[in-house]
PDB file of C-alpha atoms in Angstrom:
ATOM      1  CA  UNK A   1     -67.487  21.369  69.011  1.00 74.00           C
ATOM      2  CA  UNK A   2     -67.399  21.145  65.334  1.00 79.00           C
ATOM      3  CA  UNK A   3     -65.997  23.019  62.443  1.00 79.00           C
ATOM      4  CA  UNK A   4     -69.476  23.229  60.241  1.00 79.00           C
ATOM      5  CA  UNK A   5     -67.508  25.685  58.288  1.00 82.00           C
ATOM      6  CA  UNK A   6     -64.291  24.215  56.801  1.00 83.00           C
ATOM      7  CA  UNK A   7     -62.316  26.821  58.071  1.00 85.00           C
ATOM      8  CA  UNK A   8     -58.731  25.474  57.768  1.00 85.00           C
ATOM      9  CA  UNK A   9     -56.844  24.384  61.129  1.00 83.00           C
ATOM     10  CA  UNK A  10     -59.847  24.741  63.295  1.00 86.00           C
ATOM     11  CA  UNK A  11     -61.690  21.933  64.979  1.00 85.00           C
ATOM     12  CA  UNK A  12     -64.912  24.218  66.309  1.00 84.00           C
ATOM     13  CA  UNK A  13     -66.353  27.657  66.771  1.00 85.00           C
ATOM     14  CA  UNK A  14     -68.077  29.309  69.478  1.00 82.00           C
ATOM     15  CA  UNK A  15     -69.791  32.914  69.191  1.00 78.00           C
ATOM     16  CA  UNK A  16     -67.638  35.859  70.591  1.00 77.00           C
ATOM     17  CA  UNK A  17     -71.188  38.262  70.579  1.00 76.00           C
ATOM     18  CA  UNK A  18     -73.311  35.542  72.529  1.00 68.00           C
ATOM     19  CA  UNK A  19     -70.507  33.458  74.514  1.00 66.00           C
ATOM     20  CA  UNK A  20     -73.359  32.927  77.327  1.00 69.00           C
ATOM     21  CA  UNK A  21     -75.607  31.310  74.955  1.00 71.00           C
ATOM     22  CA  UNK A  22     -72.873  28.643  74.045  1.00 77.00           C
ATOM     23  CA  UNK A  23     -72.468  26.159  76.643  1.00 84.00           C
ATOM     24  CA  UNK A  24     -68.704  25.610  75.960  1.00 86.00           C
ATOM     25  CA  UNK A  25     -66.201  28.178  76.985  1.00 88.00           C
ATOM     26  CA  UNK A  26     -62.160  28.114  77.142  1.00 91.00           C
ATOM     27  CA  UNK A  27     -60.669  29.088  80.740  1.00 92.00           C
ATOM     28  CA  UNK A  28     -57.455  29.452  82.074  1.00 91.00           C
ATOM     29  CA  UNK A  29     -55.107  26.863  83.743  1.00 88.00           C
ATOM     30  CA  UNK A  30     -51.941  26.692  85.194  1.00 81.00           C
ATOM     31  CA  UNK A  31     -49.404  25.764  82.611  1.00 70.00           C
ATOM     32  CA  UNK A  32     -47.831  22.832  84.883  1.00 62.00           C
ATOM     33  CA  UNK A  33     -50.380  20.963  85.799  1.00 65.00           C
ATOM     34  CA  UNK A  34     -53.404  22.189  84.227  1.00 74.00           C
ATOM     35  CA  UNK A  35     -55.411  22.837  87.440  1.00 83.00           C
ATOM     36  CA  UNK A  36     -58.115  25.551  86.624  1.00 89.00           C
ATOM     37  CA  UNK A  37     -57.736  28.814  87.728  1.00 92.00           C
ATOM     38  CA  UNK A  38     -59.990  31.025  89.598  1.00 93.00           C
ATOM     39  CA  UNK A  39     -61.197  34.760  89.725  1.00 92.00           C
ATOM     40  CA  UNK A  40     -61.795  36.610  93.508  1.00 93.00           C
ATOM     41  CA  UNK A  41     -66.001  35.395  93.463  1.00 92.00           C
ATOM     42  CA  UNK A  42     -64.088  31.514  92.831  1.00 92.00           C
ATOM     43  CA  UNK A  43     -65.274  31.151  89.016  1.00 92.00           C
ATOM     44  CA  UNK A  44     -63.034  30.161  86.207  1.00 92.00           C
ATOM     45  CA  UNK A  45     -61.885  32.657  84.468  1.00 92.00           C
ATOM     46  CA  UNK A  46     -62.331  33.097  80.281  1.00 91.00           C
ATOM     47  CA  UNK A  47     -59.970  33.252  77.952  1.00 90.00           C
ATOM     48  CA  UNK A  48     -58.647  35.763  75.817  1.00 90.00           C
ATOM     49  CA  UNK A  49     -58.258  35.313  72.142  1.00 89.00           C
ATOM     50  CA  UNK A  50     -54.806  33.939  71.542  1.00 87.00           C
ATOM     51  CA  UNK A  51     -54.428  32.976  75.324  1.00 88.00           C
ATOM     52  CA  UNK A  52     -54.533  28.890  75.248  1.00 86.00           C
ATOM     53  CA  UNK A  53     -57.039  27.171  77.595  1.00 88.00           C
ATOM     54  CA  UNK A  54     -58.875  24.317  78.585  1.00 90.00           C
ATOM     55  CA  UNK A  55     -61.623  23.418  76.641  1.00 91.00           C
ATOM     56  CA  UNK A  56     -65.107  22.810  78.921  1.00 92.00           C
ATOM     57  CA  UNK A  57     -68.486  22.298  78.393  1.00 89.00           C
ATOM     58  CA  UNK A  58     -71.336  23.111  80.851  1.00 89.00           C
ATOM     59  CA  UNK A  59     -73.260  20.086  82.128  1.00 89.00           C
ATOM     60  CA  UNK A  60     -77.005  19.942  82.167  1.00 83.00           C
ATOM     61  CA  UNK A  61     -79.320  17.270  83.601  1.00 77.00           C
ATOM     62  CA  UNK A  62     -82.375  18.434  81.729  1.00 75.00           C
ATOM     63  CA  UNK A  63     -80.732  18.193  78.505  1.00 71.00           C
ATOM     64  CA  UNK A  64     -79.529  15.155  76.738  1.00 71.00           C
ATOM     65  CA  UNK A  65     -77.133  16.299  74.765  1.00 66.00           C
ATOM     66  CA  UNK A  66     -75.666  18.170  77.540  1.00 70.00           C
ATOM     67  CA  UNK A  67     -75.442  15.575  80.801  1.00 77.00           C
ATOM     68  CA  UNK A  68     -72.394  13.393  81.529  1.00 79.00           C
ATOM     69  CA  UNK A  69     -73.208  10.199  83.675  1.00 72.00           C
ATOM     70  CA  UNK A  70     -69.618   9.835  84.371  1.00 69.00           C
ATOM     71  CA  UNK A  71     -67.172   6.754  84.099  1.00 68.00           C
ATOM     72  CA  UNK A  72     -67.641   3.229  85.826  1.00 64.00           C
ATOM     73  CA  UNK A  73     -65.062   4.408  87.937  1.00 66.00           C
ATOM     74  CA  UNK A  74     -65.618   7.467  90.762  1.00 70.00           C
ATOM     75  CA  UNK A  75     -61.771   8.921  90.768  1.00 70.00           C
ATOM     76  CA  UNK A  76     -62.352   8.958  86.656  1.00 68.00           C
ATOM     77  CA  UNK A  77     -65.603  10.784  86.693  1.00 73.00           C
ATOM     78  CA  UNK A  78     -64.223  13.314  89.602  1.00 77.00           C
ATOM     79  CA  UNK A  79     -60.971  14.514  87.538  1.00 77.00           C
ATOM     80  CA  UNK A  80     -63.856  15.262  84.347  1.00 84.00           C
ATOM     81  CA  UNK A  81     -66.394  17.889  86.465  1.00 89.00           C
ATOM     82  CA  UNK A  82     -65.894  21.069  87.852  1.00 89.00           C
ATOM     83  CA  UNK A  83     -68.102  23.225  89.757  1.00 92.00           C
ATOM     84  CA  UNK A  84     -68.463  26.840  90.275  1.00 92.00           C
ATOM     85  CA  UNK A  85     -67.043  27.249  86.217  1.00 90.00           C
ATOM     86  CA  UNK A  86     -69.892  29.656  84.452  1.00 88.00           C
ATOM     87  CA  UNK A  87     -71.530  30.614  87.594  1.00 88.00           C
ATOM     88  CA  UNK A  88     -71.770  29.513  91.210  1.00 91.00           C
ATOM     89  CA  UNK A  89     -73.594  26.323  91.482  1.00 90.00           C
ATOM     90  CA  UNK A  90     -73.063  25.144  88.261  1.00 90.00           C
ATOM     91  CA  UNK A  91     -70.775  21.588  87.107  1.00 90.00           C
ATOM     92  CA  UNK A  92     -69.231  21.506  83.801  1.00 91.00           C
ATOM     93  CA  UNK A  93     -67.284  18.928  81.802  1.00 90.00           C
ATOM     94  CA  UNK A  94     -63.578  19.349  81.759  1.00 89.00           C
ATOM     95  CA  UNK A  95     -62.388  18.426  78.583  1.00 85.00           C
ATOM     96  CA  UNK A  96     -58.778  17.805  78.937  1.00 81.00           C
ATOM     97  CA  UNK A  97     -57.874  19.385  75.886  1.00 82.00           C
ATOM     98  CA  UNK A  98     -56.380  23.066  75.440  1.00 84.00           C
ATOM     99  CA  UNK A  99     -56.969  24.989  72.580  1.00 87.00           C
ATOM    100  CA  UNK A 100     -56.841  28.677  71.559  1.00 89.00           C
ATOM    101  CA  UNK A 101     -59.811  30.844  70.127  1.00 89.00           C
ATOM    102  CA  UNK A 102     -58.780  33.440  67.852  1.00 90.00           C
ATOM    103  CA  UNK A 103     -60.727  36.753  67.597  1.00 88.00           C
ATOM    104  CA  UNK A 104     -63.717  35.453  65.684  1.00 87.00           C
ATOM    105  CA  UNK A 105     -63.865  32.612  67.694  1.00 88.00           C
ATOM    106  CA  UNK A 106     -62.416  29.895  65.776  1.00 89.00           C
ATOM    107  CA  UNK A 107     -61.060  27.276  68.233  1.00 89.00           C
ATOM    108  CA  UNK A 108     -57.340  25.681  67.314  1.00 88.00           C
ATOM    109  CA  UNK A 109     -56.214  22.216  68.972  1.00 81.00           C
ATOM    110  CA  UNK A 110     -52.902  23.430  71.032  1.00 74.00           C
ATOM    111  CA  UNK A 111     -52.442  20.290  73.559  1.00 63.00           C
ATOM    112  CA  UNK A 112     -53.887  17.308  75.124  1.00 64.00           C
ATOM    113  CA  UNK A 113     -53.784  17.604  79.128  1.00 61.00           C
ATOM    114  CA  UNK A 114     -51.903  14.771  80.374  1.00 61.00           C
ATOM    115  CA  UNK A 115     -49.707  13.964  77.149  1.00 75.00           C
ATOM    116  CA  UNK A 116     -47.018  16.023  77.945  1.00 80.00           C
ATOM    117  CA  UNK A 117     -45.001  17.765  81.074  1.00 85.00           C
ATOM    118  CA  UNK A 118     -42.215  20.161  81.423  1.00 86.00           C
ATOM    119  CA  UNK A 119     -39.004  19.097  83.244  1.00 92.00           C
ATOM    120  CA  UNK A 120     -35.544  20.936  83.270  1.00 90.00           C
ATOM    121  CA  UNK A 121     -37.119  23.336  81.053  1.00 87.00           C
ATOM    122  CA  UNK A 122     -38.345  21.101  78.184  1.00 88.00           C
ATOM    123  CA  UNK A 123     -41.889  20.197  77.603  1.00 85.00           C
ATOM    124  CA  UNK A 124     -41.999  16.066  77.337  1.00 90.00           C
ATOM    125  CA  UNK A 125     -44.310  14.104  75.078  1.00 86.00           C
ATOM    126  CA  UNK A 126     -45.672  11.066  77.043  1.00 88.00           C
ATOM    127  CA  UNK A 127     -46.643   9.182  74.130  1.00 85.00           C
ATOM    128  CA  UNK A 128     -43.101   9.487  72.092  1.00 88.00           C
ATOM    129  CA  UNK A 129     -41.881   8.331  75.346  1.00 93.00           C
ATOM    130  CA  UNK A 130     -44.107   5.450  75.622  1.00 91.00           C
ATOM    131  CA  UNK A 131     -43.418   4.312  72.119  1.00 91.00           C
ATOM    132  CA  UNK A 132     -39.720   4.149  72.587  1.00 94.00           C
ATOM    133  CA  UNK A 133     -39.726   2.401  76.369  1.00 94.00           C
ATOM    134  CA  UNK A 134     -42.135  -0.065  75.629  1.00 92.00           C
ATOM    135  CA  UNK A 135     -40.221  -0.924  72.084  1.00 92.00           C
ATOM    136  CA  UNK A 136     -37.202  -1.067  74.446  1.00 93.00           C
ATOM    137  CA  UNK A 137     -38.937  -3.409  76.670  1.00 91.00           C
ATOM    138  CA  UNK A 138     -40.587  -5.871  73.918  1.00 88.00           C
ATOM    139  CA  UNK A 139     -43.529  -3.928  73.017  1.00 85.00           C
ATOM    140  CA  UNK A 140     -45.343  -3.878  76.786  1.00 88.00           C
ATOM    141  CA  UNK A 141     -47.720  -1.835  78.253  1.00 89.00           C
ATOM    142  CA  UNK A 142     -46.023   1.323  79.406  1.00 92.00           C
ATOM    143  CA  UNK A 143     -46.954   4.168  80.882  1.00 91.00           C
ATOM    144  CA  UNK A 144     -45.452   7.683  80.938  1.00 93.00           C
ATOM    145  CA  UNK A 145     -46.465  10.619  83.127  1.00 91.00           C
ATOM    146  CA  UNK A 146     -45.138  13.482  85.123  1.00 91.00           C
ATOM    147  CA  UNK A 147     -44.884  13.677  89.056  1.00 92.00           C
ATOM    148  CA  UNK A 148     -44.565  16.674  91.128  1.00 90.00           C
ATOM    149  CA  UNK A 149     -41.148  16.643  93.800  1.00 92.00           C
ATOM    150  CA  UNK A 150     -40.769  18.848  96.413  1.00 92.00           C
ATOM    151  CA  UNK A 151     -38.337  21.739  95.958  1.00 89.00           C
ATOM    152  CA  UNK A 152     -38.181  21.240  91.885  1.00 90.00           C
ATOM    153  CA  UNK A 153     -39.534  22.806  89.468  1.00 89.00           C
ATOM    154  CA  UNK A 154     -41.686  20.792  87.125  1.00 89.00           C
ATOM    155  CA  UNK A 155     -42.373  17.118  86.635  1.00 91.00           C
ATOM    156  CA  UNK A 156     -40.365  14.463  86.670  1.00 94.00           C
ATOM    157  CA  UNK A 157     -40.743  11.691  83.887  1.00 95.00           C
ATOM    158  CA  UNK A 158     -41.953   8.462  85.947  1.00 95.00           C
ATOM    159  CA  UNK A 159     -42.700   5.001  83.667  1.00 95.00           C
ATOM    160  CA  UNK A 160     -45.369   2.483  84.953  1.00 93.00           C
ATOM    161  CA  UNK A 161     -44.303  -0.635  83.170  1.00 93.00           C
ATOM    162  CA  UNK A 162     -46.202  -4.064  82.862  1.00 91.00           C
ATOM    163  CA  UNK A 163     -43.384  -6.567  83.896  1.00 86.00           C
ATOM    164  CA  UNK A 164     -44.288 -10.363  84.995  1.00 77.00           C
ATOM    165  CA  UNK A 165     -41.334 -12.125  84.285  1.00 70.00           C
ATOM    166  CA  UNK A 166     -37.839 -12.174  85.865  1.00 72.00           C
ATOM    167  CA  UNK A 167     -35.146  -9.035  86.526  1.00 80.00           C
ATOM    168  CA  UNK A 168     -35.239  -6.620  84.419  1.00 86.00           C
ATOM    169  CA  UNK A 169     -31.614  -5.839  83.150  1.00 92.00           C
ATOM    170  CA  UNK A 170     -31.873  -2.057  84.298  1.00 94.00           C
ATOM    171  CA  UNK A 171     -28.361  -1.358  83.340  1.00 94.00           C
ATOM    172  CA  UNK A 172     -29.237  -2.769  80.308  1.00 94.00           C
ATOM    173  CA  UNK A 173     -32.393  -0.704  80.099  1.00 95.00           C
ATOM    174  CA  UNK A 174     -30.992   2.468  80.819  1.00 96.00           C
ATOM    175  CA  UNK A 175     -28.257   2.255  78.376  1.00 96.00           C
ATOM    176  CA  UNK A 176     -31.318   1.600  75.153  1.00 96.00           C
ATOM    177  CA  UNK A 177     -33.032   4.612  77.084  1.00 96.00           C
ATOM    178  CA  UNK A 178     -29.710   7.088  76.713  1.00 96.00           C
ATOM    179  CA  UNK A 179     -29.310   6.218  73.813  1.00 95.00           C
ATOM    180  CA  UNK A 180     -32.726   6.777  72.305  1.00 95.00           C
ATOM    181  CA  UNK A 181     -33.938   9.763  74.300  1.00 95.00           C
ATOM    182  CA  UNK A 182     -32.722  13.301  74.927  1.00 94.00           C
ATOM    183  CA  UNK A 183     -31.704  13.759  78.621  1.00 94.00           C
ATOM    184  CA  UNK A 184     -34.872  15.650  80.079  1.00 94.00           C
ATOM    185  CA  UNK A 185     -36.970  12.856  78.799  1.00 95.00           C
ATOM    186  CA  UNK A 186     -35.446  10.005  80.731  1.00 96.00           C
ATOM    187  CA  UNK A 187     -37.437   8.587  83.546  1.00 96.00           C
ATOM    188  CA  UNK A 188     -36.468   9.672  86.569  1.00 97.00           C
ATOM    189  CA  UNK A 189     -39.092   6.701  88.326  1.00 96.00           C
ATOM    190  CA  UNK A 190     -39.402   3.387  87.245  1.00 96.00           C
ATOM    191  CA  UNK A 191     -42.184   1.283  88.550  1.00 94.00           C
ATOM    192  CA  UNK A 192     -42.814  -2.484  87.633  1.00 93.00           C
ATOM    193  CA  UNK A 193     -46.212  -3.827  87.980  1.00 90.00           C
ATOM    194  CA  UNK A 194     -47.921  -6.521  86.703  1.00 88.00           C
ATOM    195  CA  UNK A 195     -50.277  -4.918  84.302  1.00 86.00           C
ATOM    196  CA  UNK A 196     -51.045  -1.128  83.662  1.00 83.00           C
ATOM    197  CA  UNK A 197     -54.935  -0.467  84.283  1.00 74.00           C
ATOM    198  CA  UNK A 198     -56.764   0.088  80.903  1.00 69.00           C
ATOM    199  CA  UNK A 199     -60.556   1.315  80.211  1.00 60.00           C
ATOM    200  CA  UNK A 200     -62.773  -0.732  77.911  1.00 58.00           C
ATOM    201  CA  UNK A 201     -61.643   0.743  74.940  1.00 53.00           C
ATOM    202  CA  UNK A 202     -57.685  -0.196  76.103  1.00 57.00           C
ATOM    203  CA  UNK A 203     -56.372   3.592  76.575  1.00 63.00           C
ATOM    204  CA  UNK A 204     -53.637   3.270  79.598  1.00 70.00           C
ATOM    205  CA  UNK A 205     -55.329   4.838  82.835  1.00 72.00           C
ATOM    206  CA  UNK A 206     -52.785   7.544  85.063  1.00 79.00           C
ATOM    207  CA  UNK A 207     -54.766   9.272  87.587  1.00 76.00           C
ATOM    208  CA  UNK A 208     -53.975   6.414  90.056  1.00 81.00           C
ATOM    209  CA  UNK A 209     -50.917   6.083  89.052  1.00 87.00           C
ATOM    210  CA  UNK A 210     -49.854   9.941  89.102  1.00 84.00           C
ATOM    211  CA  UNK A 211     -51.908  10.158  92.779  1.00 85.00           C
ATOM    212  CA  UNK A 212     -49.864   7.270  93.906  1.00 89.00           C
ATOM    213  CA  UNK A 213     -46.277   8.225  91.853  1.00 90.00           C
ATOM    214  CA  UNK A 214     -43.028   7.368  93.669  1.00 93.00           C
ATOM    215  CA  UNK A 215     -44.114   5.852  97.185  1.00 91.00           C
ATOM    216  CA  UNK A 216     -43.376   2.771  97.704  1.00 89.00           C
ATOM    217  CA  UNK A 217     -45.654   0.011  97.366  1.00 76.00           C
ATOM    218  CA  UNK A 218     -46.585  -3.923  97.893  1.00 72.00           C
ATOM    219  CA  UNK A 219     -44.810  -6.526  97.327  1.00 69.00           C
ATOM    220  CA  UNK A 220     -45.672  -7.171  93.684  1.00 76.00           C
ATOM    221  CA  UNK A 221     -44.646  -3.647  92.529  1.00 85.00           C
ATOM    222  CA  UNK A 222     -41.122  -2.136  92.573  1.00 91.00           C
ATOM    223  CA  UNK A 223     -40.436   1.268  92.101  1.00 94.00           C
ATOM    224  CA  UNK A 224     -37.130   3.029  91.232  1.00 95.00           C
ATOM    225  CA  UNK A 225     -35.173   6.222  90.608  1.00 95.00           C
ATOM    226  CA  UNK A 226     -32.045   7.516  88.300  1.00 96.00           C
ATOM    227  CA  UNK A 227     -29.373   8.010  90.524  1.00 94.00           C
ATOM    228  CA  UNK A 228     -27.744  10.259  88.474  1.00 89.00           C
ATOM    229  CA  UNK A 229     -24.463  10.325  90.321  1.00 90.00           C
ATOM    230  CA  UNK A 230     -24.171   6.475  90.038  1.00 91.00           C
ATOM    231  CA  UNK A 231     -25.587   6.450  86.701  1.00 92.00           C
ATOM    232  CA  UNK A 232     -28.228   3.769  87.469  1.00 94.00           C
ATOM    233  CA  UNK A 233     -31.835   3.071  88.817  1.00 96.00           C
ATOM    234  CA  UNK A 234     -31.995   2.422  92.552  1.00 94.00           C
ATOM    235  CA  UNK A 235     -34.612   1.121  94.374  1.00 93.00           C
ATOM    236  CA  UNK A 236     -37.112   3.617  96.711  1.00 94.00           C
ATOM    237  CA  UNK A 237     -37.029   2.423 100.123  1.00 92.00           C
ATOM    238  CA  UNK A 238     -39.469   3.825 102.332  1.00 93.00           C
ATOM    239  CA  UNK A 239     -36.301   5.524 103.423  1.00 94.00           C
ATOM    240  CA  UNK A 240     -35.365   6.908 100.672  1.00 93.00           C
ATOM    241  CA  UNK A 241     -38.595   7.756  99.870  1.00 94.00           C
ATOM    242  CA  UNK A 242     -38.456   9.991 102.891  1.00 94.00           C
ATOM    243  CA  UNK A 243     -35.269  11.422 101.460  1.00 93.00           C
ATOM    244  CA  UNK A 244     -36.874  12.556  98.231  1.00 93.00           C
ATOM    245  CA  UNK A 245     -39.730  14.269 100.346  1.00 93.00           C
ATOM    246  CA  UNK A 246     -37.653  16.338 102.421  1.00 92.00           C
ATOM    247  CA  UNK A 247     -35.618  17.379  99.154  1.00 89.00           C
ATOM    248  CA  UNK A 248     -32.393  15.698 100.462  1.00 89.00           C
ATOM    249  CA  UNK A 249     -31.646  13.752  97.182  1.00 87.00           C
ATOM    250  CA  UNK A 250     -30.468  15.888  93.991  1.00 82.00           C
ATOM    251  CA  UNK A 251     -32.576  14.741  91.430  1.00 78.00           C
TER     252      UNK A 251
END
């Protein structure tokens, strides 16, 4: 996708007289979690101009420039292909990024999947977030994504952080966050962890973290949530994890 062009604000084009020749196409997602969505024969469904949607690109083993030989890692290379997306049979590339196409087919950047969630109404940016926790925290590795709880709508914020040394001061922590943060971006999970997974070229990996989000876990990792009514983070007992799952604590 490239803007050959110069038209101003776009970052692509793709024809709106031959879309079929064009082996990229925008379809629709949920807004919450970006899963695609599907028409009655299961394909994905196209978008409209103006209508934002996810950016994919149709995958072709005869063709160079068009196969993907995935990731090192098989959960990685999963979340990137879809099937069934131009017709049935078919795999495609999921992109991850949304973007709108106006009505000649100009493509606009509108979001990055994965960089931000909605919670109590807001949309979150992961990577503000991440900035200010991990300056909070002495520059670490931190990691910011949503998590899905039963019987709210939304995300919660949850915070993988990389923490080998002693206690963390939580109070301590939580004070720097209310003080630096609006309210709906606070993390409602905490989880301490030696070191955050990275790829080779040292972007922070999620998709294990989001699959695994606020169950508790071995010994070497700690997880925790705002108690709002006490006003500080409490640690997730298998228990309370329970709790959380049958929507019997008020998040």
């Amino acid at each position: 996708l490239i803007n050959i062009d110069g038209k101003v604000g776009a970052c692509g084009f793709s024809s709106r007289i031959l879309p079929n020749f064009y082996p990229i196409r925008l379809v629709r997602v949920k807004e919450d979690d970006k899963e695609l969505l599907r028409d009655c024969q299961g394909l994905c469904i196209p978008c409209q101009p103006g209508e934002p949607g996810m950016l994919v690109g149709r995958i072709s083993d005869c063709d160079p420039l068009r196969r993907f030989d995935g990731y090192t890692d098989q959960d990685s290379t999963s979340q990137k292909i879809a099937h069934n997306v131009f017709q049935l049979g078919d795999s495609a590339y999921v992109s991850g990024d949304v973007l709108v196409m106006d009505e000649y087919g100009y493509m606009y950047f509108r979001d990055r999947s994965g960089d931000t969630f909605r919670w109590r109404g807001e949309n979150v940016s992961t990577t503000e977030v991440e900035g200010i926790l991990s300056g909070l925290l002495g520059h670490t590795d931190v990691a910011v994504y949503g998590v899905s709880v039963p019987g709210v709508e939304g995300k919660a914020g949850m915070a993988a952080v990389a923490h080998t040394g002693g206690c963390l001061d939580l109070d301590a922590f939580l004070m720097g966050v209310q003080k630096s943060l609006p309210s709906y971006a606070w993390p409602v999970f905490l989880r301490l962890m030696p070191s955050v997974d990275t790829t080779g070229t040292f972007k922070i990996q999620k998709t294990r973290l989001q699959k695994e989000a606020y169950k508790p876990q071995d010994s070497n990792q700690r997880i925790y949530y705002l108690n709002s009514h006490a006003g500080c983070y409490q640690a997730v007992t298998e228990d309370l994890f329970k709790d959380i799952m049958e929507s019997k604590v008020s998040l």
